[in-house]
Structures are given as structure tokens and as C-alpha cells.
Amino acid sequence: MKFDEFVVGFDGPEEEFAAEWAKKKHEDTYAIRKSTLNPYWVHPDNVAKLAKAYGGTKEEIIAAIAHDTIEDTNTTYNEIKTLFGKKVADLVKEVTNNNDEILKVGKEKYMSDKLLHLSDSALFVKLCDMLHNGKDYPTAEQAERMYKNLLYIKDRREMPGKIKILYNDVLSYLELYIASNKSL
């Protein structure tokens, strides 16, 4: 089974609504994932399925579905807040990249600092995003950058319960991915 066919359903009508809403938002941009040529909406859908599989709360799952909408579509914080509540909107805003800051300090430093300071719920969503990005055939440079970002926070922040398990899974997956690409 291909990873994009990862089968975990959504439990509630809010999650189903969020998945359809995010799909429409991303379809309106006609975006395609370069690595797989899948429609872009497949990525947030799979990130949300990972969030569910790792025991995410309803808000974390919905934030995972919506995690790229502010960054990549015409979605606003207020739209997410109106549809899904302040907690989900705050999580999406927290994981949204600040492109001006990335240009100023560089992607690796920006992401390392961001991961260090995210709330636990936002880190959980971001780690689900990183795990799917890692399984979505990143370039060697992207995989190594994600790996370095994760190593940076390893001993610098607390990671309770499901976050620590997810963190270790992402780190292990990236280690294997990087090693297997170096042996080619």
C-alpha cells in the first residue's frame, strides 16, 4: 500500500467537514505535490490521519487538516476561527511559516527555533507534518534539514507522551531515509 493510501477514517462530522473544506481550499489553488504529483490536498489529509493515528485531539486533527491553508491559500485566521474555533485557528497560525523571517535567518535556523518554541499541540501537528513530508520523497537536502531541526530540539525541550513517541518515529524514519539515499 502506498503511503498516500494510508487508511484511517475520521470519526466526527467536524473532521469530515474540515477535510472537505481544506480539499476545496487547496483545489482552488491547483497545487500539486512536486514529489508525488498528487493534488496538494492529499498532504494535509494524510497529516490529519497521522494526527489521528498518534492520538491527537479533535482540535489537533482539524488543525492538521488546515495546517497549510493560511500559508498556501487565501484562507485567513478569522475564517478558521469562525469555522473551527479559536483553539484550532491558534494552532494553524502557530504552525504557519513566516516567510519574511525565513528570508532573514534562513530556513534551517528558522525551523529549529520554531520547533523549540511551539506549544505542545502545535509541535504535535508539526511533527505529523514532518513525518508525512519525510514519507513523501523529500530531496536529500530537505530530509537532512528536517533531521537537523529535530536533533536541535532533542535535549532542549520537553516532549510529553504522544509527542515523544511521534518525535522518535519521525527521527528514526528520517535516519533510515537519509541512510538509504546515501547508499544509492
PDB file of C-alpha atoms in Angstrom:
ATOM      1  CA  MET A   1       0.000   0.000   0.000  1.00  0.00           C
ATOM      2  CA  LYS A   2       1.341   3.460  -0.902  1.00  0.00           C
ATOM      3  CA  PHE A   3       1.563   5.932   1.973  1.00  0.00           C
ATOM      4  CA  ASP A   4      -0.983   8.220   0.312  1.00  0.00           C
ATOM      5  CA  GLU A   5      -3.465   5.385   0.662  1.00  0.00           C
ATOM      6  CA  PHE A   6      -2.897   5.260   4.441  1.00  0.00           C
ATOM      7  CA  VAL A   7      -6.325   4.274   5.706  1.00  0.00           C
ATOM      8  CA  VAL A   8      -7.637   5.922   8.844  1.00  0.00           C
ATOM      9  CA  GLY A   9     -11.081   7.417   8.731  1.00  0.00           C
ATOM     10  CA  PHE A  10     -12.319  10.475  10.542  1.00  0.00           C
ATOM     11  CA  ASP A  11     -14.687   9.975  13.458  1.00  0.00           C
ATOM     12  CA  GLY A  12     -16.824  13.050  13.515  1.00  0.00           C
ATOM     13  CA  PRO A  13     -18.697  15.406  11.232  1.00  0.00           C
ATOM     14  CA  GLU A  14     -16.367  18.291  12.157  1.00  0.00           C
ATOM     15  CA  GLU A  15     -13.337  16.336  10.931  1.00  0.00           C
ATOM     16  CA  GLU A  16     -15.145  15.316   7.735  1.00  0.00           C
ATOM     17  CA  PHE A  17     -16.247  18.916   7.157  1.00  0.00           C
ATOM     18  CA  ALA A  18     -12.706  20.179   7.773  1.00  0.00           C
ATOM     19  CA  ALA A  19     -11.270  17.633   5.313  1.00  0.00           C
ATOM     20  CA  GLU A  20     -13.725  18.658   2.585  1.00  0.00           C
ATOM     21  CA  TRP A  21     -13.163  22.361   3.331  1.00  0.00           C
ATOM     22  CA  ALA A  22      -9.346  22.018   3.143  1.00  0.00           C
ATOM     23  CA  LYS A  23      -9.611  19.926  -0.014  1.00  0.00           C
ATOM     24  CA  LYS A  24     -11.647  22.683  -1.680  1.00  0.00           C
ATOM     25  CA  LYS A  25      -9.243  25.384  -0.474  1.00  0.00           C
ATOM     26  CA  HIS A  26      -6.244  23.549  -1.918  1.00  0.00           C
ATOM     27  CA  GLU A  27      -8.057  22.511  -5.110  1.00  0.00           C
ATOM     28  CA  ASP A  28      -8.784  26.195  -5.756  1.00  0.00           C
ATOM     29  CA  THR A  29      -5.016  26.805  -5.978  1.00  0.00           C
ATOM     30  CA  TYR A  30      -4.481  23.903  -8.427  1.00  0.00           C
ATOM     31  CA  ALA A  31      -1.390  22.980  -6.390  1.00  0.00           C
ATOM     32  CA  ILE A  32       0.352  19.655  -6.965  1.00  0.00           C
ATOM     33  CA  ARG A  33       2.936  17.992  -4.679  1.00  0.00           C
ATOM     34  CA  LYS A  34       6.136  18.001  -6.722  1.00  0.00           C
ATOM     35  CA  SER A  35       7.420  14.752  -5.237  1.00  0.00           C
ATOM     36  CA  THR A  36       4.330  12.629  -5.946  1.00  0.00           C
ATOM     37  CA  LEU A  37       2.308  14.672  -8.441  1.00  0.00           C
ATOM     38  CA  ASN A  38      -0.722  14.174  -6.182  1.00  0.00           C
ATOM     39  CA  PRO A  39      -3.143  17.057  -5.690  1.00  0.00           C
ATOM     40  CA  TYR A  40      -1.841  19.109  -2.761  1.00  0.00           C
ATOM     41  CA  TRP A  41      -4.887  18.410  -0.565  1.00  0.00           C
ATOM     42  CA  VAL A  42      -3.727  14.791  -0.197  1.00  0.00           C
ATOM     43  CA  HIS A  43      -0.885  16.037   2.039  1.00  0.00           C
ATOM     44  CA  PRO A  44      -2.966  17.767   4.760  1.00  0.00           C
ATOM     45  CA  ASP A  45      -5.443  14.905   4.639  1.00  0.00           C
ATOM     46  CA  ASN A  46      -2.631  12.436   5.394  1.00  0.00           C
ATOM     47  CA  VAL A  47      -1.139  14.720   8.061  1.00  0.00           C
ATOM     48  CA  ALA A  48      -4.528  14.694   9.800  1.00  0.00           C
ATOM     49  CA  LYS A  49      -4.736  10.907   9.519  1.00  0.00           C
ATOM     50  CA  LEU A  50      -1.322  10.675  11.174  1.00  0.00           C
ATOM     51  CA  ALA A  51      -2.539  13.027  13.918  1.00  0.00           C
ATOM     52  CA  LYS A  52      -5.486  10.730  14.500  1.00  0.00           C
ATOM     53  CA  ALA A  53      -3.329   7.592  14.443  1.00  0.00           C
ATOM     54  CA  TYR A  54      -0.972   9.117  17.047  1.00  0.00           C
ATOM     55  CA  GLY A  55      -3.847  10.002  19.377  1.00  0.00           C
ATOM     56  CA  GLY A  56      -4.407  13.648  18.527  1.00  0.00           C
ATOM     57  CA  THR A  57      -7.294  15.579  19.997  1.00  0.00           C
ATOM     58  CA  LYS A  58     -10.137  16.672  17.740  1.00  0.00           C
ATOM     59  CA  GLU A  59      -8.608  20.164  17.616  1.00  0.00           C
ATOM     60  CA  GLU A  60      -5.159  18.794  16.700  1.00  0.00           C
ATOM     61  CA  ILE A  61      -6.647  16.645  13.938  1.00  0.00           C
ATOM     62  CA  ILE A  62      -8.606  19.563  12.479  1.00  0.00           C
ATOM     63  CA  ALA A  63      -5.555  21.845  12.773  1.00  0.00           C
ATOM     64  CA  ALA A  64      -3.538  19.176  10.940  1.00  0.00           C
ATOM     65  CA  ILE A  65      -6.113  19.216   8.149  1.00  0.00           C
ATOM     66  CA  ALA A  66      -5.965  23.022   7.954  1.00  0.00           C
ATOM     67  CA  HIS A  67      -2.243  23.437   8.715  1.00  0.00           C
ATOM     68  CA  ASP A  68      -1.207  24.805   5.304  1.00  0.00           C
ATOM     69  CA  THR A  69      -4.316  26.825   4.453  1.00  0.00           C
ATOM     70  CA  ILE A  70      -3.128  30.228   5.741  1.00  0.00           C
ATOM     71  CA  GLU A  71       0.281  29.742   4.131  1.00  0.00           C
ATOM     72  CA  ASP A  72      -0.823  28.325   0.776  1.00  0.00           C
ATOM     73  CA  THR A  73      -4.371  29.530   0.097  1.00  0.00           C
ATOM     74  CA  ASN A  74      -6.449  32.679   0.559  1.00  0.00           C
ATOM     75  CA  THR A  75      -7.626  31.470   3.984  1.00  0.00           C
ATOM     76  CA  THR A  76      -7.483  33.825   6.943  1.00  0.00           C
ATOM     77  CA  TYR A  77      -7.095  33.200  10.650  1.00  0.00           C
ATOM     78  CA  ASN A  78     -10.589  34.623  11.204  1.00  0.00           C
ATOM     79  CA  GLU A  79     -12.116  32.226   8.687  1.00  0.00           C
ATOM     80  CA  ILE A  80     -10.600  29.246  10.523  1.00  0.00           C
ATOM     81  CA  LYS A  81     -11.671  30.705  13.873  1.00  0.00           C
ATOM     82  CA  THR A  82     -15.245  31.131  12.649  1.00  0.00           C
ATOM     83  CA  LEU A  83     -15.445  27.618  11.203  1.00  0.00           C
ATOM     84  CA  PHE A  84     -13.464  25.600  13.751  1.00  0.00           C
ATOM     85  CA  GLY A  85     -12.931  27.749  16.846  1.00  0.00           C
ATOM     86  CA  LYS A  86     -10.123  29.782  18.376  1.00  0.00           C
ATOM     87  CA  LYS A  87      -8.054  26.791  19.530  1.00  0.00           C
ATOM     88  CA  VAL A  88      -7.819  25.332  16.007  1.00  0.00           C
ATOM     89  CA  ALA A  89      -7.165  28.771  14.479  1.00  0.00           C
ATOM     90  CA  ASP A  90      -4.397  29.431  17.019  1.00  0.00           C
ATOM     91  CA  LEU A  91      -2.755  26.073  16.227  1.00  0.00           C
ATOM     92  CA  VAL A  92      -2.861  26.703  12.475  1.00  0.00           C
ATOM     93  CA  LYS A  93      -1.425  30.193  12.960  1.00  0.00           C
ATOM     94  CA  GLU A  94       1.293  28.801  15.210  1.00  0.00           C
ATOM     95  CA  VAL A  95       2.484  26.212  12.665  1.00  0.00           C
ATOM     96  CA  THR A  96       2.234  28.630   9.709  1.00  0.00           C
ATOM     97  CA  ASN A  97       5.671  29.691   8.475  1.00  0.00           C
ATOM     98  CA  ASN A  98       6.739  33.318   8.469  1.00  0.00           C
ATOM     99  CA  ASN A  99       8.405  33.688   5.067  1.00  0.00           C
ATOM    100  CA  ASP A 100       9.912  37.095   5.905  1.00  0.00           C
ATOM    101  CA  GLU A 101      11.646  35.590   8.934  1.00  0.00           C
ATOM    102  CA  ILE A 102      12.846  32.608   6.864  1.00  0.00           C
ATOM    103  CA  LEU A 103      14.455  35.016   4.380  1.00  0.00           C
ATOM    104  CA  LYS A 104      16.073  36.916   7.241  1.00  0.00           C
ATOM    105  CA  VAL A 105      17.590  33.999   9.224  1.00  0.00           C
ATOM    106  CA  GLY A 106      17.488  31.047   6.830  1.00  0.00           C
ATOM    107  CA  LYS A 107      15.148  28.053   6.716  1.00  0.00           C
ATOM    108  CA  GLU A 108      17.167  25.748   8.993  1.00  0.00           C
ATOM    109  CA  LYS A 109      17.608  28.261  11.836  1.00  0.00           C
ATOM    110  CA  TYR A 110      14.028  29.473  11.496  1.00  0.00           C
ATOM    111  CA  MET A 111      12.589  25.969  11.741  1.00  0.00           C
ATOM    112  CA  SER A 112      14.878  24.879  14.592  1.00  0.00           C
ATOM    113  CA  ASP A 113      13.842  27.917  16.638  1.00  0.00           C
ATOM    114  CA  LYS A 114      10.200  27.466  15.696  1.00  0.00           C
ATOM    115  CA  LEU A 115      10.163  23.808  16.788  1.00  0.00           C
ATOM    116  CA  LEU A 116      11.773  24.784  20.063  1.00  0.00           C
ATOM    117  CA  HIS A 117       9.066  27.328  20.920  1.00  0.00           C
ATOM    118  CA  LEU A 118       5.847  25.744  19.609  1.00  0.00           C
ATOM    119  CA  SER A 119       3.175  24.768  22.117  1.00  0.00           C
ATOM    120  CA  ASP A 120       2.884  21.009  22.668  1.00  0.00           C
ATOM    121  CA  SER A 121      -0.226  20.767  20.463  1.00  0.00           C
ATOM    122  CA  ALA A 122       1.377  22.790  17.670  1.00  0.00           C
ATOM    123  CA  LEU A 123       4.547  20.678  17.892  1.00  0.00           C
ATOM    124  CA  PHE A 124       2.388  17.567  17.613  1.00  0.00           C
ATOM    125  CA  VAL A 125       0.773  18.914  14.415  1.00  0.00           C
ATOM    126  CA  LYS A 126       4.164  19.988  13.029  1.00  0.00           C
ATOM    127  CA  LEU A 127       5.703  16.582  13.731  1.00  0.00           C
ATOM    128  CA  CYS A 128       2.827  14.890  11.887  1.00  0.00           C
ATOM    129  CA  ASP A 129       3.515  17.279   9.001  1.00  0.00           C
ATOM    130  CA  MET A 130       7.222  16.444   9.094  1.00  0.00           C
ATOM    131  CA  LEU A 131       6.538  12.715   9.173  1.00  0.00           C
ATOM    132  CA  HIS A 132       4.352  12.944   6.099  1.00  0.00           C
ATOM    133  CA  ASN A 133       6.859  15.238   4.377  1.00  0.00           C
ATOM    134  CA  GLY A 134       9.538  12.660   5.165  1.00  0.00           C
ATOM    135  CA  LYS A 135       7.433   9.866   3.669  1.00  0.00           C
ATOM    136  CA  ASP A 136       6.597  11.959   0.622  1.00  0.00           C
ATOM    137  CA  TYR A 137      10.012  11.507  -1.050  1.00  0.00           C
ATOM    138  CA  PRO A 138      11.877  14.652   0.030  1.00  0.00           C
ATOM    139  CA  THR A 139      15.159  15.612  -1.553  1.00  0.00           C
ATOM    140  CA  ALA A 140      18.253  14.581   0.391  1.00  0.00           C
ATOM    141  CA  GLU A 141      18.718  18.225   1.394  1.00  0.00           C
ATOM    142  CA  GLN A 142      15.146  18.507   2.713  1.00  0.00           C
ATOM    143  CA  ALA A 143      15.419  15.256   4.669  1.00  0.00           C
ATOM    144  CA  GLU A 144      18.749  16.281   6.195  1.00  0.00           C
ATOM    145  CA  ARG A 145      17.387  19.725   7.137  1.00  0.00           C
ATOM    146  CA  MET A 146      14.351  18.149   8.863  1.00  0.00           C
ATOM    147  CA  TYR A 147      16.647  15.721  10.674  1.00  0.00           C
ATOM    148  CA  LYS A 148      18.941  18.535  11.872  1.00  0.00           C
ATOM    149  CA  ASN A 149      15.917  20.554  13.027  1.00  0.00           C
ATOM    150  CA  LEU A 150      14.756  17.599  15.104  1.00  0.00           C
ATOM    151  CA  LEU A 151      18.196  16.970  16.597  1.00  0.00           C
ATOM    152  CA  TYR A 152      18.377  20.636  17.581  1.00  0.00           C
ATOM    153  CA  ILE A 153      15.342  20.356  19.857  1.00  0.00           C
ATOM    154  CA  LYS A 154      16.113  16.861  21.205  1.00  0.00           C
ATOM    155  CA  ASP A 155      17.531  17.930  24.576  1.00  0.00           C
ATOM    156  CA  ARG A 156      16.251  21.488  24.547  1.00  0.00           C
ATOM    157  CA  ARG A 157      12.548  20.967  25.207  1.00  0.00           C
ATOM    158  CA  GLU A 158      10.176  18.682  26.999  1.00  0.00           C
ATOM    159  CA  MET A 159       8.149  16.296  24.841  1.00  0.00           C
ATOM    160  CA  PRO A 160       5.459  14.525  26.815  1.00  0.00           C
ATOM    161  CA  GLY A 161       3.761  11.224  25.917  1.00  0.00           C
ATOM    162  CA  LYS A 162       2.497  11.009  22.356  1.00  0.00           C
ATOM    163  CA  ILE A 163       4.774  13.859  21.250  1.00  0.00           C
ATOM    164  CA  LYS A 164       7.911  11.982  22.342  1.00  0.00           C
ATOM    165  CA  ILE A 165       6.714   8.814  20.574  1.00  0.00           C
ATOM    166  CA  LEU A 166       5.947  10.757  17.391  1.00  0.00           C
ATOM    167  CA  TYR A 167       9.243  12.679  17.618  1.00  0.00           C
ATOM    168  CA  ASN A 168      11.203   9.411  17.871  1.00  0.00           C
ATOM    169  CA  ASP A 169       9.272   7.922  14.949  1.00  0.00           C
ATOM    170  CA  VAL A 170       9.972  10.953  12.728  1.00  0.00           C
ATOM    171  CA  LEU A 171      13.637  10.998  13.725  1.00  0.00           C
ATOM    172  CA  SER A 172      14.036   7.241  13.109  1.00  0.00           C
ATOM    173  CA  TYR A 173      12.257   7.421   9.771  1.00  0.00           C
ATOM    174  CA  LEU A 174      14.457  10.296   8.587  1.00  0.00           C
ATOM    175  CA  GLU A 175      17.624   8.477   9.737  1.00  0.00           C
ATOM    176  CA  LEU A 176      16.666   5.465   7.646  1.00  0.00           C
ATOM    177  CA  TYR A 177      15.618   7.592   4.673  1.00  0.00           C
ATOM    178  CA  ILE A 178      18.890   9.542   4.697  1.00  0.00           C
ATOM    179  CA  ALA A 179      20.994   6.374   5.095  1.00  0.00           C
ATOM    180  CA  SER A 180      19.181   4.575   2.299  1.00  0.00           C
ATOM    181  CA  ASN A 181      19.659   7.512  -0.067  1.00  0.00           C
ATOM    182  CA  LYS A 182      23.383   7.712   0.707  1.00  0.00           C
ATOM    183  CA  SER A 183      23.800   4.048  -0.183  1.00  0.00           C
ATOM    184  CA  LEU A 184      22.380   4.543  -3.686  1.00  0.00           C
TER     185      LEU A 184
END
